[in-house]
């Protein structure tokens, strides 16, 4: 296992909701307007303390993307995905960026996010798979 990063800025850290491993800084959020099958998702410029899965093509509401799932190094839980490439020209800004699913992380204030069951049934903006 690689080196574990600990982010020390009080009140500005997103953490794994299972094991509280630090994943990202509030300052690294690019957008809070993403949605996944389980509700809200946030787009980040960078995250730490993750491992990545296999590349796969995934059809999302915004088109076809090549992505890898990302996992917490502390407990192995899937916490989101990374955009490797976007096939639509308008989606290229996502390449190299990370999605953290809000219900899988603790917010900077330590809060949990409850799963929106309507979102699970109806699909999403970001992920149609």
mmCIF file of N, CA and C in Angstrom:
data_model
loop_
_atom_site.group_PDB
_atom_site.id
_atom_site.type_symbol
_atom_site.label_atom_id
_atom_site.label_comp_id
_atom_site.label_asym_id
_atom_site.label_seq_id
_atom_site.Cartn_x
_atom_site.Cartn_y
_atom_site.Cartn_z
ATOM 1 N N UNK A 1 0.842 -1.169 0.000
ATOM 2 C CA UNK A 1 0.000 0.000 0.000
ATOM 3 C C UNK A 1 0.891 1.237 0.000
ATOM 4 N N UNK A 2 0.437 2.290 -0.701
ATOM 5 C CA UNK A 2 1.184 3.536 -0.789
ATOM 6 C C UNK A 2 1.070 4.357 0.469
ATOM 7 N N UNK A 3 1.661 5.517 0.409
ATOM 8 C CA UNK A 3 1.664 6.440 1.531
ATOM 9 C C UNK A 3 0.269 7.033 1.743
ATOM 10 N N UNK A 4 -0.169 7.114 2.969
ATOM 11 C CA UNK A 4 -1.475 7.681 3.323
ATOM 12 C C UNK A 4 -1.307 9.161 3.592
ATOM 13 N N UNK A 5 -2.077 9.991 2.885
ATOM 14 C CA UNK A 5 -2.031 11.433 3.082
ATOM 15 C C UNK A 5 -3.058 11.836 4.122
ATOM 16 N N UNK A 6 -2.652 12.679 5.041
ATOM 17 C CA UNK A 6 -3.566 13.235 6.038
ATOM 18 C C UNK A 6 -3.662 14.726 5.774
ATOM 19 N N UNK A 7 -4.859 15.193 5.540
ATOM 20 C CA UNK A 7 -5.094 16.603 5.277
ATOM 21 C C UNK A 7 -5.437 17.256 6.610
ATOM 22 N N UNK A 8 -4.741 18.340 6.946
ATOM 23 C CA UNK A 8 -4.864 18.890 8.304
ATOM 24 C C UNK A 8 -5.649 20.190 8.398
ATOM 25 N N UNK A 9 -6.250 20.648 7.331
ATOM 26 C CA UNK A 9 -7.027 21.885 7.403
ATOM 27 C C UNK A 9 -8.378 21.593 8.034
ATOM 28 N N UNK A 10 -8.573 22.038 9.237
ATOM 29 C CA UNK A 10 -9.801 21.790 10.001
ATOM 30 C C UNK A 10 -11.034 22.295 9.255
ATOM 31 N N UNK A 11 -12.046 21.467 9.142
ATOM 32 C CA UNK A 11 -13.303 21.884 8.569
ATOM 33 C C UNK A 11 -13.341 22.004 7.058
ATOM 34 N N UNK A 12 -12.327 21.507 6.355
ATOM 35 C CA UNK A 12 -12.319 21.662 4.909
ATOM 36 C C UNK A 12 -12.047 20.354 4.167
ATOM 37 N N UNK A 13 -12.251 19.220 4.837
ATOM 38 C CA UNK A 13 -11.873 17.925 4.285
ATOM 39 C C UNK A 13 -13.090 17.037 4.044
ATOM 40 N N UNK A 14 -13.130 16.410 2.864
ATOM 41 C CA UNK A 14 -14.093 15.342 2.591
ATOM 42 C C UNK A 14 -13.391 14.028 2.910
ATOM 43 N N UNK A 15 -14.088 13.145 3.640
ATOM 44 C CA UNK A 15 -13.508 11.880 4.093
ATOM 45 C C UNK A 15 -14.417 10.718 3.725
ATOM 46 N N UNK A 16 -13.841 9.525 3.692
ATOM 47 C CA UNK A 16 -14.616 8.303 3.473
ATOM 48 C C UNK A 16 -15.606 8.140 4.623
ATOM 49 N N UNK A 17 -16.872 7.861 4.315
ATOM 50 C CA UNK A 17 -17.845 7.737 5.406
ATOM 51 C C UNK A 17 -17.743 6.404 6.138
ATOM 52 N N UNK A 18 -16.949 5.473 5.619
ATOM 53 C CA UNK A 18 -16.766 4.182 6.315
ATOM 54 C C UNK A 18 -15.612 4.226 7.314
ATOM 55 N N UNK A 19 -14.469 4.770 6.864
ATOM 56 C CA UNK A 19 -13.276 4.701 7.720
ATOM 57 C C UNK A 19 -12.667 6.066 8.033
ATOM 58 N N UNK A 20 -13.256 7.137 7.516
ATOM 59 C CA UNK A 20 -12.842 8.517 7.777
ATOM 60 C C UNK A 20 -11.481 8.884 7.186
ATOM 61 N N UNK A 21 -10.989 8.100 6.231
ATOM 62 C CA UNK A 21 -9.755 8.452 5.525
ATOM 63 C C UNK A 21 -9.993 9.725 4.720
ATOM 64 N N UNK A 22 -9.055 10.656 4.796
ATOM 65 C CA UNK A 22 -9.170 11.909 4.059
ATOM 66 C C UNK A 22 -9.081 11.656 2.562
ATOM 67 N N UNK A 23 -9.988 12.294 1.797
ATOM 68 C CA UNK A 23 -10.040 12.088 0.347
ATOM 69 C C UNK A 23 -9.814 13.360 -0.453
ATOM 70 N N UNK A 24 -10.336 14.480 -0.020
ATOM 71 C CA UNK A 24 -10.248 15.700 -0.823
ATOM 72 C C UNK A 24 -10.470 16.938 0.028
ATOM 73 N N UNK A 25 -10.011 18.047 -0.504
ATOM 74 C CA UNK A 25 -10.212 19.341 0.136
ATOM 75 C C UNK A 25 -11.408 20.064 -0.473
ATOM 76 N N UNK A 26 -12.100 20.803 0.340
ATOM 77 C CA UNK A 26 -13.191 21.642 -0.117
ATOM 78 C C UNK A 26 -12.723 22.574 -1.239
ATOM 79 N N UNK A 27 -11.506 23.075 -1.143
ATOM 80 C CA UNK A 27 -10.956 23.993 -2.143
ATOM 81 C C UNK A 27 -10.762 23.348 -3.514
ATOM 82 N N UNK A 28 -10.756 22.023 -3.579
ATOM 83 C CA UNK A 28 -10.526 21.326 -4.843
ATOM 84 C C UNK A 28 -11.810 20.957 -5.576
ATOM 85 N N UNK A 29 -12.962 21.379 -5.053
ATOM 86 C CA UNK A 29 -14.225 21.130 -5.749
ATOM 87 C C UNK A 29 -14.315 22.039 -6.974
ATOM 88 N N UNK A 30 -14.643 21.417 -8.100
ATOM 89 C CA UNK A 30 -14.878 22.172 -9.322
ATOM 90 C C UNK A 30 -16.372 22.452 -9.468
ATOM 91 N N UNK A 31 -17.206 21.452 -9.127
ATOM 92 C CA UNK A 31 -18.652 21.611 -9.278
ATOM 93 C C UNK A 31 -19.396 20.732 -8.272
ATOM 94 N N UNK A 32 -20.483 21.271 -7.726
ATOM 95 C CA UNK A 32 -21.378 20.513 -6.854
ATOM 96 C C UNK A 32 -22.674 20.167 -7.567
ATOM 97 N N UNK A 33 -22.733 20.366 -8.876
ATOM 98 C CA UNK A 33 -23.993 20.199 -9.607
ATOM 99 C C UNK A 33 -24.118 18.855 -10.323
ATOM 100 N N UNK A 34 -23.280 17.882 -9.978
ATOM 101 C CA UNK A 34 -23.362 16.573 -10.598
ATOM 102 C C UNK A 34 -24.329 15.683 -9.825
ATOM 103 N N UNK A 35 -24.873 14.709 -10.513
ATOM 104 C CA UNK A 35 -25.756 13.721 -9.896
ATOM 105 C C UNK A 35 -25.366 12.338 -10.380
ATOM 106 N N UNK A 36 -25.542 11.370 -9.517
ATOM 107 C CA UNK A 36 -25.306 9.976 -9.872
ATOM 108 C C UNK A 36 -26.551 9.187 -9.496
ATOM 109 N N UNK A 37 -26.486 7.902 -9.608
ATOM 110 C CA UNK A 37 -27.647 7.060 -9.313
ATOM 111 C C UNK A 37 -28.175 7.240 -7.904
ATOM 112 N N UNK A 38 -27.314 7.637 -6.984
ATOM 113 C CA UNK A 38 -27.692 7.720 -5.576
ATOM 114 C C UNK A 38 -27.866 9.141 -5.075
ATOM 115 N N UNK A 39 -27.890 10.101 -5.964
ATOM 116 C CA UNK A 39 -28.062 11.486 -5.529
ATOM 117 C C UNK A 39 -26.913 12.369 -5.972
ATOM 118 N N UNK A 40 -26.542 13.303 -5.109
ATOM 119 C CA UNK A 40 -25.522 14.287 -5.445
ATOM 120 C C UNK A 40 -24.142 13.664 -5.603
ATOM 121 N N UNK A 41 -23.359 14.309 -6.455
ATOM 122 C CA UNK A 41 -21.960 13.950 -6.642
ATOM 123 C C UNK A 41 -21.186 15.225 -6.908
ATOM 124 N N UNK A 42 -19.939 15.262 -6.475
ATOM 125 C CA UNK A 42 -19.120 16.451 -6.631
ATOM 126 C C UNK A 42 -17.942 16.149 -7.543
ATOM 127 N N UNK A 43 -17.626 17.094 -8.424
ATOM 128 C CA UNK A 43 -16.478 16.983 -9.315
ATOM 129 C C UNK A 43 -15.286 17.675 -8.659
ATOM 130 N N UNK A 44 -14.182 16.941 -8.523
ATOM 131 C CA UNK A 44 -12.971 17.451 -7.888
ATOM 132 C C UNK A 44 -11.813 17.486 -8.875
ATOM 133 N N UNK A 45 -10.938 18.443 -8.665
ATOM 134 C CA UNK A 45 -9.719 18.543 -9.449
ATOM 135 C C UNK A 45 -8.725 17.462 -9.034
ATOM 136 N N UNK A 46 -8.663 17.184 -7.730
ATOM 137 C CA UNK A 46 -7.775 16.116 -7.259
ATOM 138 C C UNK A 46 -8.340 15.489 -5.997
ATOM 139 N N UNK A 47 -7.999 14.220 -5.802
ATOM 140 C CA UNK A 47 -8.312 13.494 -4.576
ATOM 141 C C UNK A 47 -7.074 12.716 -4.166
ATOM 142 N N UNK A 48 -7.014 12.314 -2.912
ATOM 143 C CA UNK A 48 -5.877 11.553 -2.387
ATOM 144 C C UNK A 48 -6.390 10.282 -1.721
ATOM 145 N N UNK A 49 -5.484 9.407 -1.403
ATOM 146 C CA UNK A 49 -5.780 8.187 -0.652
ATOM 147 C C UNK A 49 -6.790 7.291 -1.369
ATOM 148 N N UNK A 50 -6.587 7.130 -2.673
ATOM 149 C CA UNK A 50 -7.455 6.264 -3.474
ATOM 150 C C UNK A 50 -6.621 5.293 -4.289
ATOM 151 N N UNK A 51 -7.262 4.221 -4.692
ATOM 152 C CA UNK A 51 -6.726 3.340 -5.724
ATOM 153 C C UNK A 51 -7.749 3.334 -6.843
ATOM 154 N N UNK A 52 -7.319 2.910 -8.023
ATOM 155 C CA UNK A 52 -8.219 2.925 -9.173
ATOM 156 C C UNK A 52 -8.465 1.519 -9.697
ATOM 157 N N UNK A 53 -9.654 1.339 -10.272
ATOM 158 C CA UNK A 53 -10.023 0.069 -10.876
ATOM 159 C C UNK A 53 -9.632 0.032 -12.346
ATOM 160 N N UNK A 54 -10.242 -0.879 -13.065
ATOM 161 C CA UNK A 54 -9.972 -1.062 -14.486
ATOM 162 C C UNK A 54 -10.700 -0.005 -15.310
ATOM 163 N N UNK A 55 -10.083 0.395 -16.413
ATOM 164 C CA UNK A 55 -10.742 1.312 -17.345
ATOM 165 C C UNK A 55 -11.939 0.627 -17.971
ATOM 166 N N UNK A 56 -13.014 1.395 -18.126
ATOM 167 C CA UNK A 56 -14.191 0.875 -18.815
ATOM 168 C C UNK A 56 -14.919 2.010 -19.519
ATOM 169 N N UNK A 57 -15.610 1.665 -20.572
ATOM 170 C CA UNK A 57 -16.458 2.617 -21.267
ATOM 171 C C UNK A 57 -17.793 2.632 -20.534
ATOM 172 N N UNK A 58 -18.282 3.835 -20.225
ATOM 173 C CA UNK A 58 -19.538 3.947 -19.499
ATOM 174 C C UNK A 58 -20.420 4.997 -20.185
ATOM 175 N N UNK A 59 -21.627 4.590 -20.540
ATOM 176 C CA UNK A 59 -22.570 5.530 -21.134
ATOM 177 C C UNK A 59 -23.262 6.286 -20.008
ATOM 178 N N UNK A 60 -23.116 7.592 -20.034
ATOM 179 C CA UNK A 60 -23.719 8.458 -19.031
ATOM 180 C C UNK A 60 -24.673 9.405 -19.736
ATOM 181 N N UNK A 61 -25.429 10.141 -18.968
ATOM 182 C CA UNK A 61 -26.391 11.077 -19.548
ATOM 183 C C UNK A 61 -25.713 12.097 -20.466
ATOM 184 N N UNK A 62 -24.460 12.399 -20.193
ATOM 185 C CA UNK A 62 -23.731 13.384 -20.987
ATOM 186 C C UNK A 62 -22.911 12.754 -22.103
ATOM 187 N N UNK A 63 -23.094 11.456 -22.356
ATOM 188 C CA UNK A 63 -22.387 10.789 -23.442
ATOM 189 C C UNK A 63 -21.458 9.693 -22.944
ATOM 190 N N UNK A 64 -20.712 9.139 -23.870
ATOM 191 C CA UNK A 64 -19.794 8.038 -23.573
ATOM 192 C C UNK A 64 -18.505 8.575 -22.968
ATOM 193 N N UNK A 65 -18.081 7.958 -21.873
ATOM 194 C CA UNK A 65 -16.845 8.327 -21.191
ATOM 195 C C UNK A 65 -16.045 7.068 -20.884
ATOM 196 N N UNK A 66 -14.716 7.208 -20.866
ATOM 197 C CA UNK A 66 -13.839 6.163 -20.352
ATOM 198 C C UNK A 66 -13.532 6.552 -18.913
ATOM 199 N N UNK A 67 -13.850 5.657 -17.969
ATOM 200 C CA UNK A 67 -13.710 5.963 -16.552
ATOM 201 C C UNK A 67 -13.033 4.807 -15.821
ATOM 202 N N UNK A 68 -12.552 5.107 -14.628
ATOM 203 C CA UNK A 68 -12.094 4.090 -13.690
ATOM 204 C C UNK A 68 -12.775 4.369 -12.366
ATOM 205 N N UNK A 69 -13.263 3.340 -11.705
ATOM 206 C CA UNK A 69 -13.813 3.518 -10.368
ATOM 207 C C UNK A 69 -12.670 3.829 -9.420
ATOM 208 N N UNK A 70 -12.952 4.619 -8.378
ATOM 209 C CA UNK A 70 -11.937 4.936 -7.378
ATOM 210 C C UNK A 70 -12.372 4.387 -6.026
ATOM 211 N N UNK A 71 -11.395 3.876 -5.277
ATOM 212 C CA UNK A 71 -11.621 3.182 -4.018
ATOM 213 C C UNK A 71 -10.792 3.826 -2.915
ATOM 214 N N UNK A 72 -11.351 3.918 -1.727
ATOM 215 C CA UNK A 72 -10.643 4.409 -0.547
ATOM 216 C C UNK A 72 -9.519 3.437 -0.190
ATOM 217 N N UNK A 73 -8.306 3.962 0.052
ATOM 218 C CA UNK A 73 -7.205 3.078 0.436
ATOM 219 C C UNK A 73 -7.349 2.564 1.860
ATOM 220 N N UNK A 74 -8.126 3.264 2.683
ATOM 221 C CA UNK A 74 -8.299 2.849 4.072
ATOM 222 C C UNK A 74 -9.151 1.609 4.238
ATOM 223 N N UNK A 75 -10.256 1.535 3.476
ATOM 224 C CA UNK A 75 -11.197 0.423 3.675
ATOM 225 C C UNK A 75 -11.594 -0.292 2.379
ATOM 226 N N UNK A 76 -11.187 0.244 1.243
ATOM 227 C CA UNK A 76 -11.507 -0.404 -0.030
ATOM 228 C C UNK A 76 -12.872 -0.083 -0.591
ATOM 229 N N UNK A 77 -13.631 0.787 0.065
ATOM 230 C CA UNK A 77 -14.960 1.157 -0.424
ATOM 231 C C UNK A 77 -14.854 1.970 -1.701
ATOM 232 N N UNK A 78 -15.758 1.721 -2.627
ATOM 233 C CA UNK A 78 -15.825 2.568 -3.813
ATOM 234 C C UNK A 78 -16.400 3.913 -3.395
ATOM 235 N N UNK A 79 -15.740 4.991 -3.800
ATOM 236 C CA UNK A 79 -16.181 6.325 -3.406
ATOM 237 C C UNK A 79 -16.572 7.190 -4.607
ATOM 238 N N UNK A 80 -16.310 6.707 -5.813
ATOM 239 C CA UNK A 80 -16.652 7.474 -7.004
ATOM 240 C C UNK A 80 -15.927 6.954 -8.221
ATOM 241 N N UNK A 81 -15.593 7.868 -9.128
ATOM 242 C CA UNK A 81 -14.869 7.472 -10.336
ATOM 243 C C UNK A 81 -14.022 8.631 -10.846
ATOM 244 N N UNK A 82 -13.093 8.292 -11.734
ATOM 245 C CA UNK A 82 -12.242 9.273 -12.396
ATOM 246 C C UNK A 82 -12.538 9.219 -13.885
ATOM 247 N N UNK A 83 -12.661 10.380 -14.500
ATOM 248 C CA UNK A 83 -12.843 10.462 -15.943
ATOM 249 C C UNK A 83 -11.479 10.356 -16.618
ATOM 250 N N UNK A 84 -11.268 9.293 -17.371
ATOM 251 C CA UNK A 84 -10.030 9.145 -18.135
ATOM 252 C C UNK A 84 -10.143 9.897 -19.457
ATOM 253 N N UNK A 85 -11.262 9.730 -20.140
ATOM 254 C CA UNK A 85 -11.486 10.475 -21.387
ATOM 255 C C UNK A 85 -12.974 10.629 -21.634
ATOM 256 N N UNK A 86 -13.281 11.687 -22.366
ATOM 257 C CA UNK A 86 -14.663 11.968 -22.752
ATOM 258 C C UNK A 86 -14.723 11.927 -24.271
ATOM 259 N N UNK A 87 -15.747 11.296 -24.808
ATOM 260 C CA UNK A 87 -15.852 11.157 -26.254
ATOM 261 C C UNK A 87 -16.571 12.339 -26.894
ATOM 262 N N UNK A 88 -17.332 13.094 -26.108
ATOM 263 C CA UNK A 88 -18.018 14.287 -26.599
ATOM 264 C C UNK A 88 -17.126 15.503 -26.375
ATOM 265 N N UNK A 89 -17.008 16.340 -27.387
ATOM 266 C CA UNK A 89 -16.149 17.527 -27.316
ATOM 267 C C UNK A 89 -16.508 18.423 -26.134
ATOM 268 N N UNK A 90 -17.801 18.577 -25.870
ATOM 269 C CA UNK A 90 -18.250 19.463 -24.788
ATOM 270 C C UNK A 90 -17.944 18.918 -23.396
ATOM 271 N N UNK A 91 -17.548 17.648 -23.309
ATOM 272 C CA UNK A 91 -17.284 17.016 -22.013
ATOM 273 C C UNK A 91 -15.794 16.856 -21.707
ATOM 274 N N UNK A 92 -14.930 17.340 -22.578
ATOM 275 C CA UNK A 92 -13.479 17.182 -22.416
ATOM 276 C C UNK A 92 -12.951 17.789 -21.112
ATOM 277 N N UNK A 93 -13.643 18.790 -20.571
ATOM 278 C CA UNK A 93 -13.195 19.426 -19.324
ATOM 279 C C UNK A 93 -13.161 18.441 -18.154
ATOM 280 N N UNK A 94 -13.867 17.312 -18.270
ATOM 281 C CA UNK A 94 -13.918 16.328 -17.188
ATOM 282 C C UNK A 94 -12.686 15.413 -17.152
ATOM 283 N N UNK A 95 -11.950 15.358 -18.240
ATOM 284 C CA UNK A 95 -10.819 14.435 -18.321
ATOM 285 C C UNK A 95 -9.803 14.694 -17.216
ATOM 286 N N UNK A 96 -9.424 13.628 -16.520
ATOM 287 C CA UNK A 96 -8.483 13.725 -15.414
ATOM 288 C C UNK A 96 -9.098 14.195 -14.106
ATOM 289 N N UNK A 97 -10.393 14.425 -14.091
ATOM 290 C CA UNK A 97 -11.090 14.893 -12.898
ATOM 291 C C UNK A 97 -11.774 13.724 -12.186
ATOM 292 N N UNK A 98 -12.169 13.958 -10.945
ATOM 293 C CA UNK A 98 -12.718 12.919 -10.085
ATOM 294 C C UNK A 98 -14.133 13.259 -9.630
ATOM 295 N N UNK A 99 -14.955 12.254 -9.554
ATOM 296 C CA UNK A 99 -16.290 12.371 -8.958
ATOM 297 C C UNK A 99 -16.271 11.642 -7.620
ATOM 298 N N UNK A 100 -16.692 12.328 -6.566
ATOM 299 C CA UNK A 100 -16.963 11.672 -5.283
ATOM 300 C C UNK A 100 -18.466 11.693 -5.089
ATOM 301 N N UNK A 101 -19.039 10.513 -4.867
ATOM 302 C CA UNK A 101 -20.475 10.424 -4.623
ATOM 303 C C UNK A 101 -20.740 10.892 -3.202
ATOM 304 N N UNK A 102 -21.637 11.857 -3.064
ATOM 305 C CA UNK A 102 -21.847 12.516 -1.774
ATOM 306 C C UNK A 102 -22.262 11.557 -0.667
ATOM 307 N N UNK A 103 -23.055 10.533 -0.994
ATOM 308 C CA UNK A 103 -23.498 9.639 0.073
ATOM 309 C C UNK A 103 -22.385 8.710 0.543
ATOM 310 N N UNK A 104 -21.243 8.701 -0.148
ATOM 311 C CA UNK A 104 -20.132 7.835 0.234
ATOM 312 C C UNK A 104 -19.028 8.573 0.973
ATOM 313 N N UNK A 105 -19.225 9.879 1.176
ATOM 314 C CA UNK A 105 -18.212 10.664 1.875
ATOM 315 C C UNK A 105 -18.851 11.489 2.984
ATOM 316 N N UNK A 106 -18.020 11.853 3.940
ATOM 317 C CA UNK A 106 -18.427 12.790 4.990
ATOM 318 C C UNK A 106 -18.060 14.182 4.517
ATOM 319 N N UNK A 107 -18.965 15.130 4.707
ATOM 320 C CA UNK A 107 -18.699 16.507 4.319
ATOM 321 C C UNK A 107 -17.688 17.157 5.238
ATOM 322 N N UNK A 108 -17.221 18.345 4.860
ATOM 323 C CA UNK A 108 -16.237 19.060 5.684
ATOM 324 C C UNK A 108 -16.696 19.299 7.112
ATOM 325 N N UNK A 109 -18.004 19.361 7.321
ATOM 326 C CA UNK A 109 -18.522 19.563 8.676
ATOM 327 C C UNK A 109 -18.794 18.232 9.382
ATOM 328 N N UNK A 110 -18.386 17.110 8.747
ATOM 329 C CA UNK A 110 -18.590 15.790 9.326
ATOM 330 C C UNK A 110 -19.956 15.200 9.056
ATOM 331 N N UNK A 111 -20.752 15.885 8.232
ATOM 332 C CA UNK A 111 -22.115 15.435 7.983
ATOM 333 C C UNK A 111 -22.178 14.293 6.973
ATOM 334 N N UNK A 112 -23.160 13.432 7.166
ATOM 335 C CA UNK A 112 -23.481 12.384 6.200
ATOM 336 C C UNK A 112 -24.514 12.922 5.233
ATOM 337 N N UNK A 113 -24.579 12.318 4.081
ATOM 338 C CA UNK A 113 -25.596 12.673 3.092
ATOM 339 C C UNK A 113 -26.481 11.461 2.912
ATOM 340 N N UNK A 114 -27.786 11.626 3.035
ATOM 341 C CA UNK A 114 -28.707 10.505 2.893
ATOM 342 C C UNK A 114 -28.997 10.253 1.428
ATOM 343 N N UNK A 115 -29.090 8.987 1.055
ATOM 344 C CA UNK A 115 -29.379 8.602 -0.319
ATOM 345 C C UNK A 115 -30.774 9.059 -0.704
ATOM 346 N N UNK A 116 -30.888 9.663 -1.874
ATOM 347 C CA UNK A 116 -32.176 10.088 -2.420
ATOM 348 C C UNK A 116 -32.733 8.907 -3.211
ATOM 349 N N UNK A 117 -33.729 8.223 -2.678
ATOM 350 C CA UNK A 117 -34.262 7.024 -3.326
ATOM 351 C C UNK A 117 -34.913 7.337 -4.658
ATOM 352 N N UNK A 118 -35.447 8.544 -4.853
ATOM 353 C CA UNK A 118 -35.997 8.933 -6.151
ATOM 354 C C UNK A 118 -34.905 8.965 -7.203
ATOM 355 N N UNK A 119 -33.714 9.438 -6.840
ATOM 356 C CA UNK A 119 -32.604 9.487 -7.786
ATOM 357 C C UNK A 119 -32.190 8.085 -8.203
ATOM 358 N N UNK A 120 -32.277 7.129 -7.275
ATOM 359 C CA UNK A 120 -31.901 5.754 -7.596
ATOM 360 C C UNK A 120 -32.842 5.169 -8.642
ATOM 361 N N UNK A 121 -34.092 5.536 -8.591
ATOM 362 C CA UNK A 121 -35.088 4.990 -9.497
ATOM 363 C C UNK A 121 -35.077 5.704 -10.839
ATOM 364 N N UNK A 122 -34.908 7.011 -10.829
ATOM 365 C CA UNK A 122 -35.094 7.793 -12.047
ATOM 366 C C UNK A 122 -33.858 7.952 -12.906
ATOM 367 N N UNK A 123 -32.688 7.586 -12.444
ATOM 368 C CA UNK A 123 -31.484 7.805 -13.219
ATOM 369 C C UNK A 123 -30.787 9.061 -12.741
ATOM 370 N N UNK A 124 -29.929 9.631 -13.613
ATOM 371 C CA UNK A 124 -29.164 10.782 -13.172
ATOM 372 C C UNK A 124 -28.662 11.591 -14.346
ATOM 373 N N UNK A 125 -28.138 12.751 -14.009
ATOM 374 C CA UNK A 125 -27.497 13.592 -15.006
ATOM 375 C C UNK A 125 -26.168 13.019 -15.430
ATOM 376 N N UNK A 126 -25.350 12.591 -14.448
ATOM 377 C CA UNK A 126 -23.992 12.204 -14.755
ATOM 378 C C UNK A 126 -23.822 10.738 -15.104
ATOM 379 N N UNK A 127 -24.656 9.887 -14.616
ATOM 380 C CA UNK A 127 -24.432 8.458 -14.804
ATOM 381 C C UNK A 127 -25.730 7.758 -15.143
ATOM 382 N N UNK A 128 -25.809 7.243 -16.322
ATOM 383 C CA UNK A 128 -27.010 6.546 -16.780
ATOM 384 C C UNK A 128 -26.823 5.046 -16.799
ATOM 385 N N UNK A 129 -25.668 4.589 -16.330
ATOM 386 C CA UNK A 129 -25.375 3.147 -16.353
ATOM 387 C C UNK A 129 -25.978 2.443 -15.164
#
